[in-house]
Amino acid sequence: MRNMSAAAARRTALAAQGFGARRPARVTRRSVLGVLDRTQLLQLDSVSAVVRAHYAPVFSRIGAYDRTLLDQAAWSDGVRRPRALVEYWAHEAALIPVEDWPLMRWRMSQYQHGRWSGMRKVVERNPTLGKDIVDVITEVGAATAGEVERHLELDKPRPKGSWWNLSDTKMICEQLFAAGSLSVAERVGFARHYDLTERVIPAEVLARTVSEQDAVRELVRRAAIAHGIGTETDLRDYYRLHRTQTEPAIADLVDAGELIPVAVEGWDKPGFLRAGAPTPRRVEGAALLCPFDPLIFFRARTERIFDFHYRIEIYTPERKRVHGYYVFPFLLDGELVGRVDVRAERSTGRLRVPGAFAEPGYDTLATAHALTGALREMADWLELDEVVIGDRGNLAPLL
């Protein structure tokens, strides 16, 4: 087993995710999809306090870009520019390359009756609703759950105590999506427009069959590409796999020479280095990372690699929040040096920063200067005129 310093492992992880690389002079569709070549997926989330979660990681890696480039790659399809990305349950709800869709068939089989017990109960009390929904979408094309409901002229029975207060029609649409019968053709205002999978996924991709064992091995390999280096739990979490799946897959990849076992200084678990993963001498640059960025969305890994304890506080009552509602860790020259509570106020043209907090030893003018530039760049990208600094945190006075 090879030995590796913690600093080298950190630089390897950052390089794998695309940090420290030269930004493109002109951002194109290829530049945007190049981010996916490294991250393999982009998590979707409905919170829009600053910008939707799938847009932010691309910005963090290549700078300002036209978000319609990502929209078109995921939610439009044409002869000259075929759909490049598709939605499915990967880490959580995520955009993945279209060609990866067959790697999820085993999961679709598991989700034939829904992802959770509440959904299964809805299926049981509406035994024909799934067929009715498919019939409507077959006839009218891509539609939201609400549009399907109107075609079916249904009332909206809503399960008591449901946090999302979803209608049965919406829940069955989600069940059919999880099972692979429906896919997402487009989003408008972030609402899913469901369509028959065969009208979303290219025929040659749809025809591919991959065994669960082979699919899991490939998913672990892709997780290793995204990580550069990681533990078994890191590789497992990236696609929400189970240990009984990942351990044999890792063993196979080690035998094949694609993963190299390493002992990383300070890690309490063995690491696995992707063969050929670069370890740069330094990683330079500044980036604000949204809470769902693939570099940090597995909090145990974030703490192990960066010694940075991070928890999202969206669902924490305001009086109990430590750092704020929607907090972006601040990456500077290969270290997580601070955290910034950020809001985009589009109605006033302001990027509000209620709080800015430096990690120990980083409450310096150099940190504030770099963060000022990163915030101004974000404001410009979001077409906001002002950056307004609040008074919370030890970095706020310096900003």
Coordinates of C-alpha atoms in Angstrom, one line a residue:
M1 CA 0.0 0.0 0.0
R2 CA 1.4 3.4 -1.0
N3 CA 1.6 6.3 1.5
M4 CA 0.3 9.7 0.7
S5 CA 0.3 13.0 2.7
A6 CA -2.9 14.6 3.6
A7 CA -2.0 17.7 1.5
A8 CA -1.3 15.6 -1.6
A9 CA -4.6 13.8 -1.2
R10 CA -6.4 17.2 -0.9
R11 CA -4.7 18.5 -4.1
T12 CA -5.6 15.3 -5.9
A13 CA -9.2 15.6 -4.9
L14 CA -9.4 19.2 -6.0
A15 CA -7.8 18.6 -9.3
A16 CA -10.2 15.7 -10.0
Q17 CA -13.1 18.1 -9.5
G18 CA -11.6 20.6 -11.9
F19 CA -10.2 23.2 -9.5
G20 CA -6.9 24.9 -10.3
A21 CA -7.3 24.4 -14.0
R22 CA -7.2 27.3 -16.4
R23 CA -10.6 28.7 -17.2
P24 CA -11.7 28.8 -20.8
A25 CA -11.3 32.1 -22.6
R26 CA -14.8 31.7 -24.1
V27 CA -17.4 29.4 -22.4
T28 CA -19.2 27.1 -24.8
R29 CA -21.5 24.1 -24.5
R30 CA -18.4 22.0 -24.6
S31 CA -16.9 23.9 -21.7
V32 CA -20.0 23.3 -19.6
L33 CA -20.1 19.6 -20.4
G34 CA -16.4 19.4 -19.6
V35 CA -17.3 20.1 -16.0
L36 CA -19.5 16.9 -16.1
D37 CA -16.5 15.0 -17.5
R38 CA -15.0 15.6 -14.0
T39 CA -17.9 15.7 -11.6
Q40 CA -20.0 13.0 -13.5
L41 CA -23.2 14.5 -12.0
L42 CA -24.8 17.7 -10.8
Q43 CA -27.2 17.5 -7.9
L44 CA -30.6 19.2 -8.4
D45 CA -32.3 21.1 -5.5
S46 CA -35.3 23.4 -5.4
V47 CA -33.7 26.1 -3.1
S48 CA -33.1 29.2 -5.1
A49 CA -31.8 31.6 -2.4
V50 CA -28.9 32.4 -4.8
V51 CA -29.2 30.2 -7.9
R52 CA -30.4 26.7 -8.4
A53 CA -27.9 24.1 -7.1
H54 CA -27.0 22.6 -10.5
Y55 CA -25.9 25.9 -12.0
A56 CA -23.5 26.8 -9.2
P57 CA -20.8 24.1 -9.5
V58 CA -20.3 24.9 -13.2
F59 CA -19.7 28.6 -12.3
S60 CA -17.3 27.6 -9.4
R61 CA -15.1 25.8 -11.9
I62 CA -15.2 27.8 -15.1
G63 CA -16.5 31.2 -14.1
A64 CA -19.4 33.2 -15.6
Y65 CA -21.4 31.3 -18.2
D66 CA -24.7 31.5 -19.9
R67 CA -27.0 29.2 -17.9
T68 CA -29.1 28.4 -21.0
L69 CA -26.1 26.3 -22.2
L70 CA -26.8 23.9 -19.3
D71 CA -30.5 24.1 -19.8
Q72 CA -30.2 23.2 -23.4
A73 CA -27.9 20.3 -22.6
A74 CA -30.4 18.8 -20.1
W75 CA -33.8 19.8 -21.3
S76 CA -33.8 20.2 -25.1
D77 CA -33.2 17.8 -27.9
G78 CA -32.4 18.4 -31.5
V79 CA -30.6 17.0 -34.5
R80 CA -27.6 19.3 -34.3
R81 CA -27.5 19.4 -30.5
P82 CA -28.9 16.2 -29.0
R83 CA -29.8 16.0 -25.4
A84 CA -26.5 15.4 -23.4
L85 CA -27.8 15.2 -19.9
V86 CA -30.8 13.5 -18.2
E87 CA -32.3 13.5 -14.8
Y88 CA -32.3 10.5 -12.4
W89 CA -31.7 9.5 -8.8
A90 CA -27.9 9.3 -8.8
H91 CA -26.5 11.0 -5.7
E92 CA -29.9 12.5 -5.0
A93 CA -32.0 13.9 -7.9
A94 CA -29.2 14.8 -10.3
L95 CA -28.3 15.5 -13.9
I96 CA -26.1 12.7 -15.4
P97 CA -24.8 12.1 -18.9
V98 CA -27.5 10.5 -21.1
E99 CA -25.2 7.5 -21.8
D100 CA -25.1 6.7 -18.1
W101 CA -28.9 6.1 -17.9
P102 CA -28.5 2.3 -18.4
L103 CA -26.2 2.1 -15.4
M104 CA -29.3 3.0 -13.3
R105 CA -31.6 0.2 -14.5
W106 CA -31.0 -1.9 -11.5
R107 CA -32.1 1.0 -9.3
M108 CA -35.2 1.5 -11.5
S109 CA -36.1 -2.1 -10.8
Q110 CA -35.8 -1.5 -7.1
Y111 CA -38.1 1.5 -7.5
Q112 CA -40.8 -0.2 -9.5
H113 CA -43.3 0.5 -6.6
G114 CA -41.8 3.8 -5.5
R115 CA -38.7 5.0 -3.6
W116 CA -40.4 5.0 -0.2
S117 CA -43.3 3.3 1.6
G118 CA -45.6 6.3 1.4
M119 CA -45.4 6.3 -2.4
R120 CA -46.2 2.6 -2.4
K121 CA -49.4 3.2 -0.4
V122 CA -50.4 5.7 -3.0
V123 CA -49.9 3.1 -5.8
E124 CA -51.9 0.6 -3.8
R125 CA -54.9 2.9 -3.4
N126 CA -54.7 4.1 -7.1
P127 CA -54.1 0.8 -8.9
T128 CA -55.0 2.2 -12.4
L129 CA -53.7 5.8 -12.0
G130 CA -50.3 4.9 -13.4
K131 CA -51.7 3.6 -16.6
D132 CA -54.0 6.6 -16.9
I133 CA -51.1 8.9 -16.5
V134 CA -49.0 7.1 -19.1
D135 CA -52.0 7.2 -21.5
V136 CA -52.4 10.9 -21.1
I137 CA -48.7 11.6 -21.7
T138 CA -48.6 9.3 -24.6
E139 CA -51.4 11.3 -26.2
V140 CA -50.5 14.9 -25.3
G141 CA -46.7 14.7 -24.9
A142 CA -44.6 16.1 -22.1
A143 CA -46.6 17.5 -19.2
T144 CA -46.4 18.5 -15.6
A145 CA -48.3 16.5 -13.0
G146 CA -50.8 19.4 -12.7
E147 CA -51.4 19.3 -16.5
V148 CA -51.9 15.5 -16.4
E149 CA -54.3 16.0 -13.5
R150 CA -56.4 18.5 -15.4
H151 CA -56.6 16.1 -18.4
L152 CA -57.8 13.4 -16.0
E153 CA -60.1 15.9 -14.3
L154 CA -59.2 14.6 -10.9
D155 CA -59.6 16.2 -7.6
K156 CA -56.4 16.4 -5.6
P157 CA -56.5 14.0 -2.7
R158 CA -53.5 14.9 -0.6
P159 CA -52.0 12.7 2.1
K160 CA -52.3 14.1 5.6
G161 CA -49.1 15.2 7.1
S162 CA -47.2 15.2 3.8
W163 CA -44.4 17.8 4.1
W164 CA -44.6 18.5 0.3
N165 CA -48.4 18.2 0.3
L166 CA -48.2 16.3 -3.0
S167 CA -51.2 15.1 -4.9
D168 CA -51.5 11.5 -5.7
T169 CA -51.0 12.2 -9.4
K170 CA -47.7 13.9 -8.7
M171 CA -46.6 11.0 -6.5
I172 CA -47.5 8.5 -9.2
C173 CA -45.6 10.6 -11.8
E174 CA -42.6 10.5 -9.4
Q175 CA -43.0 6.7 -9.0
L176 CA -43.1 6.2 -12.7
F177 CA -40.0 8.4 -13.1
A178 CA -38.1 6.5 -10.4
A179 CA -39.1 3.2 -12.1
G180 CA -37.8 4.5 -15.5
S181 CA -41.2 4.5 -17.3
L182 CA -41.2 8.3 -17.4
S183 CA -38.3 10.7 -17.8
V184 CA -38.0 14.5 -17.7
A185 CA -38.2 16.1 -21.1
E186 CA -37.8 19.7 -19.9
R187 CA -38.2 22.0 -16.9
V188 CA -40.1 25.2 -16.9
G189 CA -39.9 27.3 -13.8
F190 CA -38.2 24.2 -12.3
A191 CA -41.3 22.1 -12.7
R192 CA -40.7 18.7 -14.2
H193 CA -42.4 18.0 -17.6
Y194 CA -42.7 14.2 -17.7
D195 CA -42.6 12.3 -20.9
L196 CA -42.3 8.7 -22.0
T197 CA -38.7 7.5 -21.5
E198 CA -38.5 6.3 -25.1
R199 CA -39.1 9.9 -26.2
V200 CA -36.3 11.3 -24.0
I201 CA -33.6 8.7 -24.1
P202 CA -32.0 7.8 -27.5
A203 CA -33.0 4.4 -28.8
E204 CA -29.4 3.1 -28.8
V205 CA -29.0 4.1 -25.2
L206 CA -32.4 2.7 -24.2
A207 CA -31.5 -0.6 -25.8
R208 CA -28.3 -1.1 -23.8
T209 CA -28.6 -3.6 -20.9
V210 CA -26.0 -3.7 -18.1
S211 CA -26.0 -6.2 -15.3
E212 CA -26.2 -4.7 -11.7
Q213 CA -22.7 -6.0 -11.0
D214 CA -21.2 -4.4 -14.1
A215 CA -23.2 -1.2 -13.6
V216 CA -22.1 -0.8 -10.0
R217 CA -18.5 -1.4 -11.0
E218 CA -18.8 1.4 -13.6
L219 CA -20.5 3.7 -11.2
V220 CA -17.7 3.2 -8.6
R221 CA -15.1 3.8 -11.4
R222 CA -16.9 7.1 -12.2
A223 CA -17.0 8.1 -8.6
A224 CA -13.3 7.5 -8.5
I225 CA -12.8 9.8 -11.5
A226 CA -14.8 12.5 -9.7
H227 CA -12.9 12.0 -6.4
G228 CA -9.4 11.4 -7.6
I229 CA -8.9 9.7 -4.2
G230 CA -11.4 8.5 -1.7
T231 CA -12.3 5.9 0.9
E232 CA -14.8 3.2 0.3
T233 CA -17.5 5.3 2.0
D234 CA -16.7 8.2 -0.3
L235 CA -17.0 6.1 -3.4
R236 CA -20.2 4.5 -2.0
D237 CA -21.9 7.8 -1.3
Y238 CA -21.4 9.5 -4.6
Y239 CA -24.1 7.4 -6.3
R240 CA -25.8 6.3 -3.0
L241 CA -24.7 2.7 -3.3
H242 CA -24.5 0.0 -0.6
R243 CA -21.4 -1.3 1.0
T244 CA -22.2 -4.8 -0.3
Q245 CA -22.1 -3.4 -3.8
T246 CA -19.0 -1.2 -3.5
E247 CA -16.6 -3.5 -1.7
P248 CA -16.6 -6.2 -4.5
A249 CA -16.5 -3.4 -7.2
I250 CA -13.5 -1.8 -5.5
A251 CA -11.8 -5.2 -5.3
D252 CA -12.3 -5.7 -9.0
L253 CA -11.0 -2.3 -9.9
V254 CA -7.9 -2.8 -7.7
D255 CA -7.2 -6.1 -9.4
A256 CA -7.6 -4.4 -12.8
G257 CA -5.1 -1.7 -11.7
E258 CA -7.6 1.1 -12.0
L259 CA -7.6 1.8 -8.3
I260 CA -4.5 1.9 -6.1
P261 CA -4.8 1.3 -2.3
V262 CA -3.2 4.2 -0.4
A263 CA -2.6 5.0 3.3
V264 CA -3.3 8.8 3.6
E265 CA -1.8 10.6 6.6
G266 CA -4.5 11.3 9.2
W267 CA -7.2 9.3 7.5
D268 CA -8.8 6.6 9.7
K269 CA -9.7 4.5 6.6
P270 CA -7.8 3.2 3.6
G271 CA -7.9 5.4 0.5
F272 CA -8.2 4.4 -3.1
L273 CA -6.3 6.5 -5.7
R274 CA -7.6 6.4 -9.3
A275 CA -4.7 5.3 -11.5
G276 CA -3.4 8.3 -13.4
A277 CA -5.1 10.9 -11.2
P278 CA -2.9 14.0 -11.2
T279 CA -1.6 15.5 -8.0
P280 CA -0.6 19.1 -8.8
R281 CA 2.1 20.9 -6.7
R282 CA -0.4 23.6 -5.9
V283 CA -4.0 24.4 -6.5
E284 CA -4.6 28.2 -7.0
G285 CA -7.8 30.2 -7.3
A286 CA -10.9 31.3 -5.4
A287 CA -14.4 29.7 -5.6
L288 CA -17.6 29.9 -3.7
L289 CA -19.1 26.4 -3.3
C290 CA -22.9 26.0 -3.0
P291 CA -24.0 23.5 -0.3
F292 CA -24.7 20.9 -3.0
D293 CA -21.4 21.1 -4.8
P294 CA -20.0 17.6 -5.5
L295 CA -16.7 18.6 -3.8
I296 CA -18.4 19.0 -0.5
F297 CA -21.9 17.3 -0.5
F298 CA -20.6 14.3 1.5
R299 CA -19.9 16.1 4.7
A300 CA -17.8 13.3 6.3
R301 CA -15.4 13.6 3.3
T302 CA -15.3 17.4 3.5
E303 CA -14.2 17.1 7.1
R304 CA -11.7 14.4 6.4
I305 CA -10.0 16.2 3.5
F306 CA -10.3 19.9 4.5
D307 CA -10.7 19.7 8.3
F308 CA -13.9 21.7 7.7
H309 CA -17.0 20.8 9.7
Y310 CA -20.0 21.9 7.6
R311 CA -23.7 21.5 7.9
I312 CA -26.5 23.1 5.9
E313 CA -28.8 25.1 8.2
I314 CA -31.8 25.7 5.8
Y315 CA -34.0 23.6 8.1
T316 CA -32.6 24.9 11.3
P317 CA -34.8 27.5 13.1
E318 CA -33.3 31.0 12.4
R319 CA -32.5 31.6 16.1
K320 CA -30.4 28.4 16.2
R321 CA -28.4 29.0 13.0
V322 CA -24.7 29.4 13.5
H323 CA -23.6 30.8 10.1
G324 CA -26.8 31.4 8.2
Y325 CA -29.5 30.1 5.9
Y326 CA -27.7 29.3 2.7
V327 CA -24.0 29.2 3.4
F328 CA -21.3 28.8 0.7
P329 CA -17.9 27.5 1.8
F330 CA -15.1 29.7 0.4
L331 CA -12.3 27.8 -1.4
L332 CA -9.0 29.7 -1.7
D333 CA -5.8 28.2 -3.1
G334 CA -6.7 24.7 -2.2
E335 CA -8.1 25.3 1.3
L336 CA -11.6 25.9 2.7
V337 CA -10.9 29.2 4.5
G338 CA -14.3 30.6 5.3
R339 CA -18.1 30.4 4.9
V340 CA -20.4 33.0 3.5
D341 CA -24.2 33.4 3.9
V342 CA -25.4 34.7 0.5
R343 CA -28.8 35.8 -0.9
A344 CA -29.6 37.0 -4.4
E345 CA -32.3 39.8 -4.2
R346 CA -33.3 40.0 -7.8
S347 CA -36.0 42.6 -7.2
T348 CA -33.5 45.1 -5.8
G349 CA -30.5 44.0 -7.9
R350 CA -28.5 43.1 -4.8
L351 CA -26.3 40.2 -3.7
R352 CA -26.7 40.3 0.0
V353 CA -24.1 38.8 2.4
P354 CA -25.6 38.8 5.9
G355 CA -22.6 37.0 7.3
A356 CA -19.0 36.1 6.4
F357 CA -16.9 33.9 8.7
A358 CA -13.2 33.0 8.4
E359 CA -11.7 29.8 9.6
P360 CA -9.1 30.1 12.3
G361 CA -6.0 31.9 11.0
Y362 CA -7.7 33.1 7.8
D363 CA -9.4 36.3 9.1
T364 CA -7.0 38.4 7.1
L365 CA -7.1 41.2 4.5
A366 CA -5.8 38.7 1.9
T367 CA -8.8 36.4 2.5
A368 CA -11.2 39.4 2.4
H369 CA -9.7 40.7 -0.8
A370 CA -10.0 37.3 -2.5
L371 CA -13.6 36.9 -1.2
T372 CA -14.5 40.4 -2.4
G373 CA -13.5 39.4 -5.9
A374 CA -15.4 36.2 -5.8
L375 CA -18.6 37.9 -4.6
R376 CA -18.3 40.6 -7.3
E377 CA -17.8 37.9 -9.9
M378 CA -20.9 36.0 -8.6
A379 CA -23.0 39.3 -8.6
D380 CA -22.0 40.0 -12.2
W381 CA -22.8 36.5 -13.3
L382 CA -26.3 36.8 -11.7
E383 CA -26.7 40.3 -13.2
L384 CA -26.9 42.0 -9.8
D385 CA -25.6 45.5 -9.4
E386 CA -24.5 45.7 -5.7
V387 CA -22.9 43.5 -3.2
V388 CA -24.2 44.4 0.3
I389 CA -22.2 43.2 3.3
G390 CA -24.0 42.5 6.6
D391 CA -22.4 42.6 10.0
R392 CA -22.3 39.0 11.1
G393 CA -19.0 37.1 11.2
N394 CA -15.3 38.0 11.7
L395 CA -14.8 38.6 7.9
A396 CA -17.6 41.1 7.6
P397 CA -15.6 44.1 8.9
L398 CA -12.7 43.3 6.6
L399 CA -15.1 43.0 3.6

